[in-house]
Coordinates of C-alpha atoms in Angstrom, one line a residue:
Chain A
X678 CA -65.8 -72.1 -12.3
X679 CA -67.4 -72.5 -15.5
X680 CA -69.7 -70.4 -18.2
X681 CA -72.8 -72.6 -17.1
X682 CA -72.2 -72.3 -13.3
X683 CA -72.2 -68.4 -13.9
X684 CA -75.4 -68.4 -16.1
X685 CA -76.9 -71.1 -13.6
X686 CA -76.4 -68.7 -10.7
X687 CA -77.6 -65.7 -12.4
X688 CA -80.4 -67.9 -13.4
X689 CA -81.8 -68.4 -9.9
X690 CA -81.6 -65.1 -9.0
X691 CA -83.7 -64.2 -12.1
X692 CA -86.4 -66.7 -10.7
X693 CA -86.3 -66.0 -7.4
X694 CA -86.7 -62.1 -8.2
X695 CA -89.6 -63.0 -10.9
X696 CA -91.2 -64.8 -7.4
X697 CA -90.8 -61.6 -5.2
X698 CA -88.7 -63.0 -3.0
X699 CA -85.9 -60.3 -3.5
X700 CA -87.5 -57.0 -3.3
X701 CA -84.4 -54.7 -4.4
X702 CA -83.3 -54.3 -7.8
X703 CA -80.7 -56.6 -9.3
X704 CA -79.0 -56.1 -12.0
X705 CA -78.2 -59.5 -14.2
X706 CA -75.3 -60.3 -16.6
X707 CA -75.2 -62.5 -19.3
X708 CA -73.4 -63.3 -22.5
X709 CA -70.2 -61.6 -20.5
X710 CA -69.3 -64.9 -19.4
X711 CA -65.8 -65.8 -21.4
X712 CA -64.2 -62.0 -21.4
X713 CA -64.7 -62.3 -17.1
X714 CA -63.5 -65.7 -16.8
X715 CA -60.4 -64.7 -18.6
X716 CA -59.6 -61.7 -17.2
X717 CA -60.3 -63.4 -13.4
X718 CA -58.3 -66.6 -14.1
X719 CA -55.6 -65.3 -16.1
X720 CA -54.6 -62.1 -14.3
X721 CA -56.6 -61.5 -10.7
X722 CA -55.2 -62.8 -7.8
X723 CA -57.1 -63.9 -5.0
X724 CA -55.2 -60.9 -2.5
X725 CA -56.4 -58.3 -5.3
X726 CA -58.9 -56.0 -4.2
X727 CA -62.1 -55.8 -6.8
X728 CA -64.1 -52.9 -7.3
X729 CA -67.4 -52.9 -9.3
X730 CA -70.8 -51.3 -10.1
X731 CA -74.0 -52.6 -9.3
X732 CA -74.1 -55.5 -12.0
X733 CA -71.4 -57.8 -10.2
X734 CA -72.8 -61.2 -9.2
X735 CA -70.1 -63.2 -12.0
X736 CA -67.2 -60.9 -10.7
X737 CA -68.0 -62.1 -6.9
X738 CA -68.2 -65.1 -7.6
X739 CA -65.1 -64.9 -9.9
X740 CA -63.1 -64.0 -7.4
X741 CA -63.7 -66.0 -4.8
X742 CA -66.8 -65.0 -2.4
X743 CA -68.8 -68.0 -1.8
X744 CA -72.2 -68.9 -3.7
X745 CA -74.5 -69.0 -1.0
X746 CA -73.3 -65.8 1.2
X747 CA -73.6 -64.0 -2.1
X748 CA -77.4 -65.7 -2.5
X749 CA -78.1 -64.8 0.5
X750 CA -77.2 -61.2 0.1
X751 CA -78.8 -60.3 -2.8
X752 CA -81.9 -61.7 -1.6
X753 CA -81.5 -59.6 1.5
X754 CA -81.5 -57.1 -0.7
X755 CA -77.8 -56.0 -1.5
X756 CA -77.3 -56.7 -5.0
X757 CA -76.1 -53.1 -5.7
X758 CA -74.0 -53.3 -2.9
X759 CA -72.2 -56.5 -2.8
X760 CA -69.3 -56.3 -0.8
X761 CA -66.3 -58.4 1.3
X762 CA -62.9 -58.1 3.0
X763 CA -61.6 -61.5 1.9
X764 CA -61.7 -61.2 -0.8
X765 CA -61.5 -58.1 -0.8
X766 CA -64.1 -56.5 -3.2
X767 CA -66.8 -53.0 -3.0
X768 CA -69.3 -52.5 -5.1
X769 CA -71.5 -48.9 -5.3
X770 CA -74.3 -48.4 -7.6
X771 CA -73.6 -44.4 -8.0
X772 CA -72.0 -43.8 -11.9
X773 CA -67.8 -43.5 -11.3
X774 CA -68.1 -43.3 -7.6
X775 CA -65.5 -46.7 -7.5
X776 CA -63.3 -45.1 -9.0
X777 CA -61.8 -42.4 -6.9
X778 CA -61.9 -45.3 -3.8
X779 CA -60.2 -48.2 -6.1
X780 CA -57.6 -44.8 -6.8
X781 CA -56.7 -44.6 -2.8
X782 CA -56.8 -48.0 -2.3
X783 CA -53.9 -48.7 -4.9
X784 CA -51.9 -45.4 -3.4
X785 CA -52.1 -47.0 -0.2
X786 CA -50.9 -50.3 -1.9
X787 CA -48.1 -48.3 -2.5
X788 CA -47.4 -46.5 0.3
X789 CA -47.3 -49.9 2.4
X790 CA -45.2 -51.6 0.0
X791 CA -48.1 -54.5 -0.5
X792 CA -47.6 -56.5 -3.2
X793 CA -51.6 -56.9 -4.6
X794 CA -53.2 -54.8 -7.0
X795 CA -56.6 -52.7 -7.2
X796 CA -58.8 -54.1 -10.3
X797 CA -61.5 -51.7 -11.3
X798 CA -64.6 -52.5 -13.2
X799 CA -66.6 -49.8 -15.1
X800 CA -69.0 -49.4 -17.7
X801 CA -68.4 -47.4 -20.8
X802 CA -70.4 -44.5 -19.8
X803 CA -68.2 -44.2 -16.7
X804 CA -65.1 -44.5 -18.5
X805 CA -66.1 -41.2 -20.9
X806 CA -66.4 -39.3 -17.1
X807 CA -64.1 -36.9 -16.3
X808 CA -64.0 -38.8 -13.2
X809 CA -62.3 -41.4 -14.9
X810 CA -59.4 -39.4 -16.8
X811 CA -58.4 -38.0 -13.3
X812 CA -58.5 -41.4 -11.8
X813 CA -56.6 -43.2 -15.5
X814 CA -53.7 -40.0 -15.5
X815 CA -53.3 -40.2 -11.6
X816 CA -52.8 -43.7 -11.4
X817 CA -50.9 -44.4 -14.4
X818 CA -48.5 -40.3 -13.3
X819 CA -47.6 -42.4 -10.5
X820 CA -47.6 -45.6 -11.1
X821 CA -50.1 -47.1 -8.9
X822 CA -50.9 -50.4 -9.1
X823 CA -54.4 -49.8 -10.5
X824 CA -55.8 -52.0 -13.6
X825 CA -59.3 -50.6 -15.4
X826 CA -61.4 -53.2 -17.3
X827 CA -63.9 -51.6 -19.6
X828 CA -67.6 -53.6 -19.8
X829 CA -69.1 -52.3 -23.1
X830 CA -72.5 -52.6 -23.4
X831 CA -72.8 -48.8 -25.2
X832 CA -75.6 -48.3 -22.7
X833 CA -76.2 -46.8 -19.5
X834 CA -79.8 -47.8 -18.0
X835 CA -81.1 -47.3 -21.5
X836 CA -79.0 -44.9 -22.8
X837 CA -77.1 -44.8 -25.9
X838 CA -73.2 -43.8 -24.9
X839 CA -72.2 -43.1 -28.6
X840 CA -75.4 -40.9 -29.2
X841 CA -75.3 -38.8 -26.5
X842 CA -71.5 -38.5 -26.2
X843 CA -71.7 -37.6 -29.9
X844 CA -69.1 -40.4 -29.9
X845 CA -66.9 -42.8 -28.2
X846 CA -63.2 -42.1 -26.8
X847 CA -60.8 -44.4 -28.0
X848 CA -59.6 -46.9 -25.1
X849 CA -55.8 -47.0 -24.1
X850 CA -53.6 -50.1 -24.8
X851 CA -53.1 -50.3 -20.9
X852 CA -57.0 -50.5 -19.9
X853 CA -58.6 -53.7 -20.4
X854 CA -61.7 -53.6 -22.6
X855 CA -64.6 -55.8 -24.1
X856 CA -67.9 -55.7 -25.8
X857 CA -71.0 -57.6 -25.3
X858 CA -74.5 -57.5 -25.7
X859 CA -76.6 -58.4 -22.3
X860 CA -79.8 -60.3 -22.7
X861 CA -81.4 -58.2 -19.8
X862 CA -82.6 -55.4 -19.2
X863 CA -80.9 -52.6 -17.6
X864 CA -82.6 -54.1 -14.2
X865 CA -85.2 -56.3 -13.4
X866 CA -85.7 -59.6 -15.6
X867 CA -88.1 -58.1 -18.4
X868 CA -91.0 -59.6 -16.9
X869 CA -93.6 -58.6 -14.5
X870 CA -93.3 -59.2 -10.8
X871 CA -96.2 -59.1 -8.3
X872 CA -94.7 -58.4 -4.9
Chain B
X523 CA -52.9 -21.9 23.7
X524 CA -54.4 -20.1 20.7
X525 CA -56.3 -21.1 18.5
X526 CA -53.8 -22.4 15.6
X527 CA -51.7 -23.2 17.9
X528 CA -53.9 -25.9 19.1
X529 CA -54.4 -26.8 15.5
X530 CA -50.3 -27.3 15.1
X531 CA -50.4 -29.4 18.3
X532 CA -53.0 -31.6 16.9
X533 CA -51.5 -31.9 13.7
X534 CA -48.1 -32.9 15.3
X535 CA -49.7 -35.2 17.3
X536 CA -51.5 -36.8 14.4
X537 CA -48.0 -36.6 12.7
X538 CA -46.7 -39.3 15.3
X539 CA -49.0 -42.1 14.4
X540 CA -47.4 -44.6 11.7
X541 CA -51.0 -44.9 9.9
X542 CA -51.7 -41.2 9.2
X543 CA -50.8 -39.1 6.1
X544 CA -52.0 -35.6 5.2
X545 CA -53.2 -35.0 1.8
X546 CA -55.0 -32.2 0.4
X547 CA -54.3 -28.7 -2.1
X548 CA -51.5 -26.3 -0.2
X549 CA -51.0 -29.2 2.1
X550 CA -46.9 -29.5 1.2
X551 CA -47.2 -25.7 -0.6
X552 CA -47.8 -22.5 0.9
X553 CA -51.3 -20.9 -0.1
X554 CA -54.0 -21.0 2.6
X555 CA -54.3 -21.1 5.9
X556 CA -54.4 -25.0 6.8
X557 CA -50.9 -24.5 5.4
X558 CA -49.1 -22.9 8.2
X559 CA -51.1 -25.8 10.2
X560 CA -48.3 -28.1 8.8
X561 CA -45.5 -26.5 7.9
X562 CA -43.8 -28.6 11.1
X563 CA -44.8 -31.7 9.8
X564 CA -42.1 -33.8 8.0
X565 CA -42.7 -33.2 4.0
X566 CA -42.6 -37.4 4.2
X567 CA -46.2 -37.4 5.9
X568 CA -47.9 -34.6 3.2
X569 CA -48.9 -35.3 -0.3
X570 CA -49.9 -32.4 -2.4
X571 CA -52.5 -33.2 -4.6
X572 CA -54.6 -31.6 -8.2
X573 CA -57.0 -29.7 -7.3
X574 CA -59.8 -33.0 -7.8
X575 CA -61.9 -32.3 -4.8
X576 CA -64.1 -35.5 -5.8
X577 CA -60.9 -37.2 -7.1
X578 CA -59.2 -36.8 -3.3
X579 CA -62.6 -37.5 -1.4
X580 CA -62.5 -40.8 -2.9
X581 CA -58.6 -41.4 -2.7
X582 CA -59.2 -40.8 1.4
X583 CA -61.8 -43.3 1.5
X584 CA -60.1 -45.9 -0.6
X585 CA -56.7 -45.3 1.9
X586 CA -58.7 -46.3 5.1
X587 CA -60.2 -49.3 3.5
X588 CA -56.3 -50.5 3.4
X589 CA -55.7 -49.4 7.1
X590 CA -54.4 -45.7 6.5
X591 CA -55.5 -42.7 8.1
X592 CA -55.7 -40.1 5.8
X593 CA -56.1 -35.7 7.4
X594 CA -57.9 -35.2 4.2
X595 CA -57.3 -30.8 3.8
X596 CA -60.2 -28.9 1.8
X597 CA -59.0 -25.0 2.7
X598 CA -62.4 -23.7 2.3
X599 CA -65.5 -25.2 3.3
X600 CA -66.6 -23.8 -0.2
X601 CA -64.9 -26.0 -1.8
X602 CA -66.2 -29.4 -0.3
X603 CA -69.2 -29.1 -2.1
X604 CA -67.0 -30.1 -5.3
X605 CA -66.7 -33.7 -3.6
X606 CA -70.1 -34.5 -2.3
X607 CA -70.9 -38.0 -4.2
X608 CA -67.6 -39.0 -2.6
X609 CA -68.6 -37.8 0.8
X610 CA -72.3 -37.9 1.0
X611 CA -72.8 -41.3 -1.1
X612 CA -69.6 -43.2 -0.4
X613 CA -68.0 -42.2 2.5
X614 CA -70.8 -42.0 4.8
X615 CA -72.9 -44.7 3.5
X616 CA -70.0 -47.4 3.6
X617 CA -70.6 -48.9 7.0
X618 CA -74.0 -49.5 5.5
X619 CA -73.8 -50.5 2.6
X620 CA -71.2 -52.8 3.5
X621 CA -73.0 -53.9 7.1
X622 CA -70.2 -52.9 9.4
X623 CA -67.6 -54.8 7.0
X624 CA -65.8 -51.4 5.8
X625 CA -65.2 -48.5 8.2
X626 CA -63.0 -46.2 7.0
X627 CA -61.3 -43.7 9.0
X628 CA -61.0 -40.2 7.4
X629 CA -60.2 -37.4 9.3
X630 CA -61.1 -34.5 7.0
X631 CA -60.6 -30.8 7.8
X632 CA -62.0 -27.6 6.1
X633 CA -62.3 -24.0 7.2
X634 CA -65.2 -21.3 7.2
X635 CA -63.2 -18.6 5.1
X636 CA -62.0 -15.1 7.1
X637 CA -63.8 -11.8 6.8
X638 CA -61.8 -9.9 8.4
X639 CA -59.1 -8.0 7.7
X640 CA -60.4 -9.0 3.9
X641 CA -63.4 -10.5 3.1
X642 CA -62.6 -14.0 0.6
X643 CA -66.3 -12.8 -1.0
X644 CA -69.7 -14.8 -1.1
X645 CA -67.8 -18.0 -2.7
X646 CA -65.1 -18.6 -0.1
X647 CA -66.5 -18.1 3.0
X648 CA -69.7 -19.9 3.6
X649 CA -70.9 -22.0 6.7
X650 CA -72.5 -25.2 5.5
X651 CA -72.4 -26.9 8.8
X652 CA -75.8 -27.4 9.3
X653 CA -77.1 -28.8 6.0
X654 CA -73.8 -31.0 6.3
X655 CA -74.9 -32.3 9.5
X656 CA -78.4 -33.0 7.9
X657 CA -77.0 -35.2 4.9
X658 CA -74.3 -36.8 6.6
X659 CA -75.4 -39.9 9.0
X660 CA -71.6 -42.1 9.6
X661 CA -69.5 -39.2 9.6
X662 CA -69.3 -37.3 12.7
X663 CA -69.2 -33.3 12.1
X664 CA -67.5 -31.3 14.4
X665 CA -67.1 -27.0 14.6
X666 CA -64.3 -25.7 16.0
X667 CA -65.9 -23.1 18.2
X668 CA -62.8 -22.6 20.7
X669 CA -59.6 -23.4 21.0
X670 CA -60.0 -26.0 23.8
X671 CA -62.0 -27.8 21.7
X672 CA -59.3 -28.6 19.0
X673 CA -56.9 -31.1 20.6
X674 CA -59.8 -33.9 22.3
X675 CA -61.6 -33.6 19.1
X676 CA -58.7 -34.7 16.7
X677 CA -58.1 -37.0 19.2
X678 CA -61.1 -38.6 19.1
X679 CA -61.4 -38.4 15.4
X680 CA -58.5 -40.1 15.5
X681 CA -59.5 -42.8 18.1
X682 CA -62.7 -43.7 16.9
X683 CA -63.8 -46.0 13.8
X684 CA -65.8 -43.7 11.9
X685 CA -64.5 -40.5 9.6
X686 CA -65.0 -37.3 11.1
X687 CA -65.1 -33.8 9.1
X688 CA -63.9 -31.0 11.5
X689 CA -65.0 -27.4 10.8
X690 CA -62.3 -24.4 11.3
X691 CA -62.9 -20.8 11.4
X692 CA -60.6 -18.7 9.6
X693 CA -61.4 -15.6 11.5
X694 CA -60.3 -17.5 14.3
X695 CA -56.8 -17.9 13.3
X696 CA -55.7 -14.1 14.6
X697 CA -58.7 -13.3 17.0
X698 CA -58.9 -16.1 19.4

């Protein structure tokens, strides 16, 4: 799966929102393209379990669930919420609520002696949460087989993370971590939709 | 049987089943009442966690979507209200969000702080059944009215696919 197939798909969705077909939000990535398909190809496993936020059309279809059943639920109106058991991946469109639930799922991973891992997409405002310290010093105390990816934006709808934080917390060596600047907006397509 | 001693019989019975582990605050240490609940359980089955309300909530939740069967232990109803995103918009909207995909099991209990002989004051012995009952829609809620109750309702927490949150009464625990 290439750049253009993930732009193409997110495309569609973009015109087929813009034509009121899909009457739920969506949220639309772009210009993330390279940092995902690295991360999926060159250290998720298809037996991993993925957890995300409401922007996560590229990472389902990075790992693994099929083009059209995604389509088709995002136009039934589950873009926030995409979800499947294989592959196993849960989205929730509530700031740092994945978290905690990616947390239990790698302690069971543990507890059953299962050889996957948990990977665990958040934005930066999540990862200045308290919710996410617990969740970082809990996994990494005990050795859980948890991996964080941080996707950097610096916004959250259209907030600013480094104004309103007053800053920005350095991110440790062991939590993944890239920057980019989304051509959308926060949801929506930037243009007017008659539904 | 008495009151807690229905409660240790369900808990040992609970203990039995390969999937199920008890986590929660005081849940390996002494310190509340759910404690001497447990004491009989083998210290293998119990993991004693922060106090993360939220933190554990979600931990529970993200267990039973891998097949365990978490007795999630709050000691004071009080203190579930720490953990309501994880319980209100995750737990009980899964099956939902998720069409039937996801059902995790949780089998959470809490307890309606004593009065009597002393009072735990206005913040550790409040009754939010009802407004619980309101918000939550996939999570069965159960109160623990009398001691004949206890055992058929942990196991059907236990046999069903849902989570259920059962409702103890600390007063109970010496008068009935």
């Amino acid at each position: 799966m290439d750049k253009q197939y993930l732009i193409d798909f997110e495309t569609e969705v973009k015109e087929r929102y813009e034509a009121g077909e899909i009457k739920a939000p969506v949220h639309l990535s772009s210009n993330n393209e390279d940092a995902l398909i690295e991360i999926f190809g060159a250290h998720i496993d298809e037996d991993d379990w993925v957890f995300c936020s409401w922007r996560n059309h590229y990472h389902a279809l990075l790992h693994g669930i099929p083009r059209d059943t995604l389509m088709d639920m995002i136009v039934r109106g589950k873009s926030m919420s995409v979800y499947s058991d294989k592959p196993k991946f849960y989205s929730s469109s509530i700031v740092g609520g994945i978290l905690p639930i990616a947390l239990g799922t790698a302690m069971s991973i543990k507890m059953k002696e299962e050889k996957n891992k948990v990977w665990c997409f958040i934005g930066d405002m999540t990862f200045e949460t308290g919710l996410f310290y617990e969740t970082y010093k809990y996994a990494r105390n005990f050795e859980l087989p948890l991996e964080f990816v941080v996707e950097d934006n610096n916004l959250s709808t259209n907030t600013p993370v480094d104004e309103t934080w007053g800053g920005k917390q350095t991110v440790p060596a062991d939590v993944y971590h890239y920057e980019y600047k989304s051509d959308y907006p926060h949801h929506g397509t930037g243009n007017w939709v008659l539904f | 049987m008495k009151y807690k001693d229905e409660l240790i019989r369900s808990m040992e019975w609970l203990a039995e089943k390969d999937d199920t582990t008890f986590i929660g605050q005081s849940v390996a240490y002494s310190g509340n009442a759910i404690y001497n609940t447990l004491k009989t359980i083998d210290i293998d089955k119990r993991i004693e966690v922060p106090v993360f309300e939220e933190t554990q909530m979600g931990m529970c939740t993200g267990m039973a979507m891998n097949g365990i069967v978490p007795i999630c232990c709050f000691p004071r109803f009080d203190f579930i209200l720490r953990c309501m995103d994880a319980l209100v918009n995750h737990l009980d909207k899964m099956q939902h969000m998720t069409e039937g995909t996801f059902k995790p099991k949780v089998i959470m209990r809490t307890s309606i702080g004593s009065t009597n002989p002393l009072d735990g004051g206005i913040q550790h012995t409040q009754d939010y059944t009802d407004p619980i009952m309101r918000m939550l829609h996939e999570v069965n809620v159960v109160s623990l009215n009398e001691p004949e109750q206890i055992f058929p309702e942990f196991e059907e927490a236990y046999n069903t696919d849902c989570s259920t949150l059962l409702i103890e009464w600390g007063d109970y625990y010496n008068e009935k």
